[in-house]
Tab-separated table of C-alpha atoms in Angstrom:
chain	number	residue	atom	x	y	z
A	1	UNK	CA	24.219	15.236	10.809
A	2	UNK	CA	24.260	18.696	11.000
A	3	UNK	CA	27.219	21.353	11.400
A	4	UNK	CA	25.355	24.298	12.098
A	5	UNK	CA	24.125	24.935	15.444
A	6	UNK	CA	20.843	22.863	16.115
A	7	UNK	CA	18.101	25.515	17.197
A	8	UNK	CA	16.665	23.905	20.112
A	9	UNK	CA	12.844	26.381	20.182
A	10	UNK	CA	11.481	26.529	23.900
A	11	UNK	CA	15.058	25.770	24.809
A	12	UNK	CA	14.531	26.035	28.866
A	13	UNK	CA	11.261	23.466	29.073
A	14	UNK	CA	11.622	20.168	30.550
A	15	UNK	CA	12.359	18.679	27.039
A	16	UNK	CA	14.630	21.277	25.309
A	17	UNK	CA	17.063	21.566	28.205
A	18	UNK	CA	17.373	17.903	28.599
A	19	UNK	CA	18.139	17.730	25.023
A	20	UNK	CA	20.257	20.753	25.098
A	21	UNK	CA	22.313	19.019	27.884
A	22	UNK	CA	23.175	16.036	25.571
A	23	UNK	CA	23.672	17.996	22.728
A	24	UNK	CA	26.717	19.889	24.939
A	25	UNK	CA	27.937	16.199	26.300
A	26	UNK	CA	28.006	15.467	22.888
A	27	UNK	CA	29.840	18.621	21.634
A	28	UNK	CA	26.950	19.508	18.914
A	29	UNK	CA	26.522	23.303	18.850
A	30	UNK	CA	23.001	24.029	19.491
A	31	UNK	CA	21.162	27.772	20.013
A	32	UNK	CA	18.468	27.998	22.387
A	33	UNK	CA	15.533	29.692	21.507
A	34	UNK	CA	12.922	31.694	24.101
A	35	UNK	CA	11.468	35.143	25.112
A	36	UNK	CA	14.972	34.850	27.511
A	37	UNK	CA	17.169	33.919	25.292
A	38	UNK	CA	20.151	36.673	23.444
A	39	UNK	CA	17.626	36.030	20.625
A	40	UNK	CA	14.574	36.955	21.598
A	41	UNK	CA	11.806	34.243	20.419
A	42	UNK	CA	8.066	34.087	21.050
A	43	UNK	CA	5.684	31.969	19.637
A	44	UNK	CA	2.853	34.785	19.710
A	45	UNK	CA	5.276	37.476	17.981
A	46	UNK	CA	6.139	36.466	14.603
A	47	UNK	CA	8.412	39.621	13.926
A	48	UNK	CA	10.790	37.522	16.616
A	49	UNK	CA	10.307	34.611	13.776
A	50	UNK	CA	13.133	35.250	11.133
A	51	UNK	CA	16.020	36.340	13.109
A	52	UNK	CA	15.504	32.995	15.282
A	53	UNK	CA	15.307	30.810	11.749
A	54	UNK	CA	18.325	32.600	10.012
A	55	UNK	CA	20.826	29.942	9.647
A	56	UNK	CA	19.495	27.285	11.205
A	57	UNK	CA	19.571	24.131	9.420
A	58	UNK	CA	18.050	21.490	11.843
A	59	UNK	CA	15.586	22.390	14.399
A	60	UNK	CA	13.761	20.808	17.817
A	61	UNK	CA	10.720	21.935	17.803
A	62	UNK	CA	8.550	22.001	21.331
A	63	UNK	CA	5.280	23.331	20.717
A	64	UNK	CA	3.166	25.527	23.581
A	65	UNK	CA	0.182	24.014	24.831
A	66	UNK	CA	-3.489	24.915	23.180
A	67	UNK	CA	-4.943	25.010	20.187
A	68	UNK	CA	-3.713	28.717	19.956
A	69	UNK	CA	0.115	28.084	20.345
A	70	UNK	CA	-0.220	24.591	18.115
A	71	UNK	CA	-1.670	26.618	15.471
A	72	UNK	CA	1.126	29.201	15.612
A	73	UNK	CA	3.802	26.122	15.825
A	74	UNK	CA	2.725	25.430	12.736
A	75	UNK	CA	2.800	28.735	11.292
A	76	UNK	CA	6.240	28.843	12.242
A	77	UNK	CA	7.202	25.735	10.197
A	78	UNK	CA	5.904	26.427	7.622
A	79	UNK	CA	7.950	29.664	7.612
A	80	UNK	CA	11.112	28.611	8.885
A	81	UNK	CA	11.126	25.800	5.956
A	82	UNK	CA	10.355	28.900	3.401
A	83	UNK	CA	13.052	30.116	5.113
A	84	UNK	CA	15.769	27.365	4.371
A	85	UNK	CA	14.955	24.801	7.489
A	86	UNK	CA	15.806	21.656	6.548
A	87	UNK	CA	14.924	19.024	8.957
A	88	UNK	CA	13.121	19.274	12.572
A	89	UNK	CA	12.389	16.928	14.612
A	90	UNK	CA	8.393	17.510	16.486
A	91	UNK	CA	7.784	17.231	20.242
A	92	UNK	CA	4.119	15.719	19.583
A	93	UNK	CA	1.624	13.583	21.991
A	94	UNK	CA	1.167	9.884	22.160
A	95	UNK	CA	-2.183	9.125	20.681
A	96	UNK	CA	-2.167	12.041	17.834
A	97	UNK	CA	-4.321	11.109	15.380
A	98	UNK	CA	-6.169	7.637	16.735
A	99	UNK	CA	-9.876	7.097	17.745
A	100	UNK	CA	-11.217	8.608	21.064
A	101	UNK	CA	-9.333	11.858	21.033
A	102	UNK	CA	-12.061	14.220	19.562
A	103	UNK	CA	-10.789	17.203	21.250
A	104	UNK	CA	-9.716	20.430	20.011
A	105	UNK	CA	-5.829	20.298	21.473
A	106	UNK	CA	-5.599	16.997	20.197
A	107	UNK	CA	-6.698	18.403	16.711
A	108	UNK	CA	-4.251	20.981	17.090
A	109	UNK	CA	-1.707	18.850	17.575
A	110	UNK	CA	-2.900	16.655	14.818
A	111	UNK	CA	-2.627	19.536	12.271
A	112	UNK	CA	1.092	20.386	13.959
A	113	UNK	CA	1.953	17.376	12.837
A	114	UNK	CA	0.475	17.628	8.888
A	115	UNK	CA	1.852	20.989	9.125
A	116	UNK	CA	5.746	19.592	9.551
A	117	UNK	CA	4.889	16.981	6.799
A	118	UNK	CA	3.811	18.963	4.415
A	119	UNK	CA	6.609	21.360	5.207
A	120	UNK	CA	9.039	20.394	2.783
A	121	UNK	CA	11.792	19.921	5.682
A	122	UNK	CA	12.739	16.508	6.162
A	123	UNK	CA	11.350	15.475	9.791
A	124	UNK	CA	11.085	13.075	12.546
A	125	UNK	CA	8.032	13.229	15.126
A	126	UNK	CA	8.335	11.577	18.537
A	127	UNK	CA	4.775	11.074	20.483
A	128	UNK	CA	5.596	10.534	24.436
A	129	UNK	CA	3.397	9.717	27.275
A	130	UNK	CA	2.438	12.265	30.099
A	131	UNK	CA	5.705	13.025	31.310
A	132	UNK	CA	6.763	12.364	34.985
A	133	UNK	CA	7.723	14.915	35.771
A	134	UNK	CA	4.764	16.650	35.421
A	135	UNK	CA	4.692	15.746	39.271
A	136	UNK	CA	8.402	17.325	40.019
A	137	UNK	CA	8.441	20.384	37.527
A	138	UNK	CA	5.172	21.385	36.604
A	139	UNK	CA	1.890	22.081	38.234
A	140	UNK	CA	1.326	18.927	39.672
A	141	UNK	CA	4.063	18.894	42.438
A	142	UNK	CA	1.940	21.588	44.143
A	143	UNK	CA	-0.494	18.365	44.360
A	144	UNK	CA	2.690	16.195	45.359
A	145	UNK	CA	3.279	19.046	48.331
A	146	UNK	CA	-0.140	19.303	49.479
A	147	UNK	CA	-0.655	15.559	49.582
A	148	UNK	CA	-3.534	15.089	47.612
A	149	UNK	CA	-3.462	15.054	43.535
A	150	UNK	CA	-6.519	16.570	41.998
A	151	UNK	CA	-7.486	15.903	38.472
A	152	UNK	CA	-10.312	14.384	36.063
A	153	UNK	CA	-8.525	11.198	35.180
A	154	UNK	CA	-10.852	9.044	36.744
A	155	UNK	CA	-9.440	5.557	36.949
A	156	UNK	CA	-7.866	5.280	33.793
A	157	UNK	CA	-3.793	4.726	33.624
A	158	UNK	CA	-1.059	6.305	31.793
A	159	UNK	CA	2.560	4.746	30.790
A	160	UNK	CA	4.389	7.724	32.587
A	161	UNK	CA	7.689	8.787	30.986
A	162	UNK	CA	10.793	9.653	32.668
A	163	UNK	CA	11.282	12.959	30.714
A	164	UNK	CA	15.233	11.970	30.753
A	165	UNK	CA	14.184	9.363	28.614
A	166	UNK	CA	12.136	11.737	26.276
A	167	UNK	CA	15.382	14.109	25.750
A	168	UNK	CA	17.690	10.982	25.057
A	169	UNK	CA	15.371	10.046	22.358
A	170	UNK	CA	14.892	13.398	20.923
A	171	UNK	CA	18.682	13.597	21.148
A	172	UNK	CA	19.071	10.489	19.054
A	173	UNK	CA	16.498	11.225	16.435
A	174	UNK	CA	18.622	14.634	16.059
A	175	UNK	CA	21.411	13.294	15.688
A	176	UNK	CA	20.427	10.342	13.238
A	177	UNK	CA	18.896	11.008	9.825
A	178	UNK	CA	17.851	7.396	9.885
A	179	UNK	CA	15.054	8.705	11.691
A	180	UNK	CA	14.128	11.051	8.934
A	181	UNK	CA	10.414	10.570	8.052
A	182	UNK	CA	9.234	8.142	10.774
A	183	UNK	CA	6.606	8.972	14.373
A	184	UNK	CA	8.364	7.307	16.964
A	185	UNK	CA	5.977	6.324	19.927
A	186	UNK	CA	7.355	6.479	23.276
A	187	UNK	CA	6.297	5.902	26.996
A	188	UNK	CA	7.317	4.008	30.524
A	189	UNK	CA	7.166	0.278	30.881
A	190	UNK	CA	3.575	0.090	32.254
A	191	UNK	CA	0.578	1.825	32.718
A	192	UNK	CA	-0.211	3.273	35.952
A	193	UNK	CA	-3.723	4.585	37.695
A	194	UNK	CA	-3.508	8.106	39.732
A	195	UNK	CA	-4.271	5.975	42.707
A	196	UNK	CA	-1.249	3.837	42.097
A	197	UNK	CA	1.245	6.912	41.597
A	198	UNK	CA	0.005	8.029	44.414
A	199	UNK	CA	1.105	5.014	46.092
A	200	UNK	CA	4.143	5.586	44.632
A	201	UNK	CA	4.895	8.900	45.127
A	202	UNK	CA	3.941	8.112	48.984
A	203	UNK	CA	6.460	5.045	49.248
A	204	UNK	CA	8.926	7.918	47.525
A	205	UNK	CA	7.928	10.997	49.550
A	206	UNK	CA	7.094	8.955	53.301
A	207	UNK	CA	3.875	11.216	53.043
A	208	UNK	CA	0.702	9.631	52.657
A	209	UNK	CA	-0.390	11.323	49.266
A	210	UNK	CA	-3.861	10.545	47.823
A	211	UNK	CA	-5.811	10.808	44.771
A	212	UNK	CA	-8.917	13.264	44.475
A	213	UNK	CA	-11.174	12.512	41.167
A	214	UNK	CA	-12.774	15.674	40.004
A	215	UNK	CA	-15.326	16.009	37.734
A	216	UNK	CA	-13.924	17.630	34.245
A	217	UNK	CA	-15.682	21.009	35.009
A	218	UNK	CA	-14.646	21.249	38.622
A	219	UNK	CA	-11.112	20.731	37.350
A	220	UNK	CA	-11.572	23.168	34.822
A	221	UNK	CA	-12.576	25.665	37.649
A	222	UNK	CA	-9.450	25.075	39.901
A	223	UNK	CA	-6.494	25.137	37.130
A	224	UNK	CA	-7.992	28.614	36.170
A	225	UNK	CA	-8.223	29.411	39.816
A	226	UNK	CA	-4.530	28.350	39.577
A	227	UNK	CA	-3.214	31.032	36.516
A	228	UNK	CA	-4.366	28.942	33.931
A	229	UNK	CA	-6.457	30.649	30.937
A	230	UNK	CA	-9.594	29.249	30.141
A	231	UNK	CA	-8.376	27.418	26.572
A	232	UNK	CA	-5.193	26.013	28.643
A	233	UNK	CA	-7.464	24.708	31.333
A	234	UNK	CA	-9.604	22.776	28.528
A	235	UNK	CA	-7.227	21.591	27.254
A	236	UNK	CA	-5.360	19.731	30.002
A	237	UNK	CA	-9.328	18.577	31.174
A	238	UNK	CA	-9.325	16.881	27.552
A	239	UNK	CA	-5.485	15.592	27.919
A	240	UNK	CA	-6.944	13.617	30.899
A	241	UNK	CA	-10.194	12.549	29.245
A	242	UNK	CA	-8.246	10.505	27.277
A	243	UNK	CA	-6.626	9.022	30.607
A	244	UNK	CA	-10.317	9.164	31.985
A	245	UNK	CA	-11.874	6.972	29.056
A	246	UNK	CA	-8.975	4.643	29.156
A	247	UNK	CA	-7.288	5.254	25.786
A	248	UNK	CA	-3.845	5.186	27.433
A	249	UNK	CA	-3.294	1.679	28.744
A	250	UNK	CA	-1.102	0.600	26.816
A	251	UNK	CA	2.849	0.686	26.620
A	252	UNK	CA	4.592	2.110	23.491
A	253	UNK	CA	8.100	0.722	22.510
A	254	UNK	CA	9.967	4.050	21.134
A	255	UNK	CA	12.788	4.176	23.822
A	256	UNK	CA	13.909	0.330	23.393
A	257	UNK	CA	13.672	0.869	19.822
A	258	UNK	CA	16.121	4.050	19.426
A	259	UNK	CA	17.817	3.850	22.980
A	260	UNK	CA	18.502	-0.425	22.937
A	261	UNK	CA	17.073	-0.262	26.323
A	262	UNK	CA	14.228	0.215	28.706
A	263	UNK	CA	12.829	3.322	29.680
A	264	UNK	CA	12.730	3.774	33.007
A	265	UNK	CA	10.027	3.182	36.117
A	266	UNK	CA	7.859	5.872	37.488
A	267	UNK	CA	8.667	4.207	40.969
A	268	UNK	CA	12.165	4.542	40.257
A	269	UNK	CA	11.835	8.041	38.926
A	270	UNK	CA	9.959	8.864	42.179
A	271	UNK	CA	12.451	7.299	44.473
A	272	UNK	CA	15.478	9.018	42.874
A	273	UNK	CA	13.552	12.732	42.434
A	274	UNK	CA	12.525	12.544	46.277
A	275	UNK	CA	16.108	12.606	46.863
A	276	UNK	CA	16.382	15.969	45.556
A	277	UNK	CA	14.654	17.647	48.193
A	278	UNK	CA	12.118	18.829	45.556
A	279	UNK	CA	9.198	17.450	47.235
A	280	UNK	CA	10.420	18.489	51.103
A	281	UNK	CA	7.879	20.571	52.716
């Protein structure tokens, strides 16, 4: 293990503070690394590059969504291991690299992924399912507050991941060069349709909360409607696509493997999270 401060890049997203909170339970110095941080860091400026690499010996590396930011993730490893990085471990997808995902983001994440192998810093690459709380702490709870969750997903399921879950993993994997050279597959315990979270986000919330297919253009149109750029909005249309043409129903055993237990339920997640008031309206 490391006994420099791990540098922990996108440091305030759902995965880097999670891991950043485990890290301090732990007592592991870590440095967190974003346009807000004391060190300034920015995937799009690469004069914000070196500074954030000096002295760091073991990274966690979340990547921005896009072709555009994958391509400059892996512009930045390749520098920051010219640069005396030693070993990261890669926020990826689940389903990188298999059959049905013939879409530019999942190219870009594809070549991420070459890009840390061929690196020369030892690495570890976990690939999780959609995360859960896409529905507490991203765009979707605006669907989760408005009652009605609109996407191009069709009927297709997805092993939602408690994103604790994600950042005890990553944590591990840090923390553990046994883990050095392998692509650790994670998700929930079972796949679920976006009629069936909606059932479960209604049994969480009280709220009757439905599911609205959209056609992948129409979707397209509203997350650009929402702040989205055109590329970003593609890109989470072709995320889906794989959800739509049922590529993801199946369950991936990452979090028994490291963790030595099961990851948790999306209708648990749900239950606890309404608790929080985050869904009140």
């Amino acid at each position: 293990m490391t006994t420099t401060p791990i540098l922990i890049l996108s440091g305030k997203g759902k995965t880097g503070r999670r891991v950043a909170a485990q890290l301090e339970v732990r007592g592991v110095p870590f440095r967190l690394a974003s346009r807000s941080s004391e060190q300034r860091f920015d995937w799009y400026d690469e004069s914000t590059w070196s500074a954030t690499i000096a002295g760091a010996d073991t990274a966690y590396l979340a990547p921005p969504v896009g072709p555009t930011g994958l391509a400059q993730a892996g512009r930045f490893i390749q520098q920051a291991a010219a640069e005396g990085l030693r070993r990261v471990v890669l926020l990826s997808g689940r389903g990188v690299g298999s059959p049905g995902r013939d879409f530019a983001v999942y190219d870009g994440s594809l070549d991420l992924e070459h890009a840390v192998q061929a690196s020369g810093a030892d690495w570890t690459i976990v690939q999780p399912a959609w995360f859960a709380q896409g529905f507490s702490e991203d765009f979707l709870r605006y669907h989760v507050l408005a009652g009605e969750i609109r996407l191009s997903a069709g009927t297709g399921a997805e092993a939602w991941i408690d994103t604790n879950d994600v950042g005890d993993v990553m944590t591990a994997a840090l923390l553990d060069e046994a883990y050095t050279g392998q692509v650790i597959a994670i998700s929930g315990p079972r796949p679920l349709t976006m009629a069936e979270v909606a059932d479960a986000l209604s049994t969480a919330t009280g709220r009757p909360i439905t599911y609205a297919e959209l056609e992948p253009e129409k979707h397209v149109g509203e997350l650009v409607e929402q702040g989205l750029t055109q590329e970003d909005a593609e890109a989470v249309r072709d995320l889906f696509a794989v959800i739509r043409n049922h590529r993801s129903e199946y369950v991936s055993d990452g979090v028994q493997q490291v963790l030595g237990r099961p990851p948790r339920d999306f209708a648990d997640w749900a239950r606890e999270t309404a608790t929080t008031g985050v869904w009140a309206v």
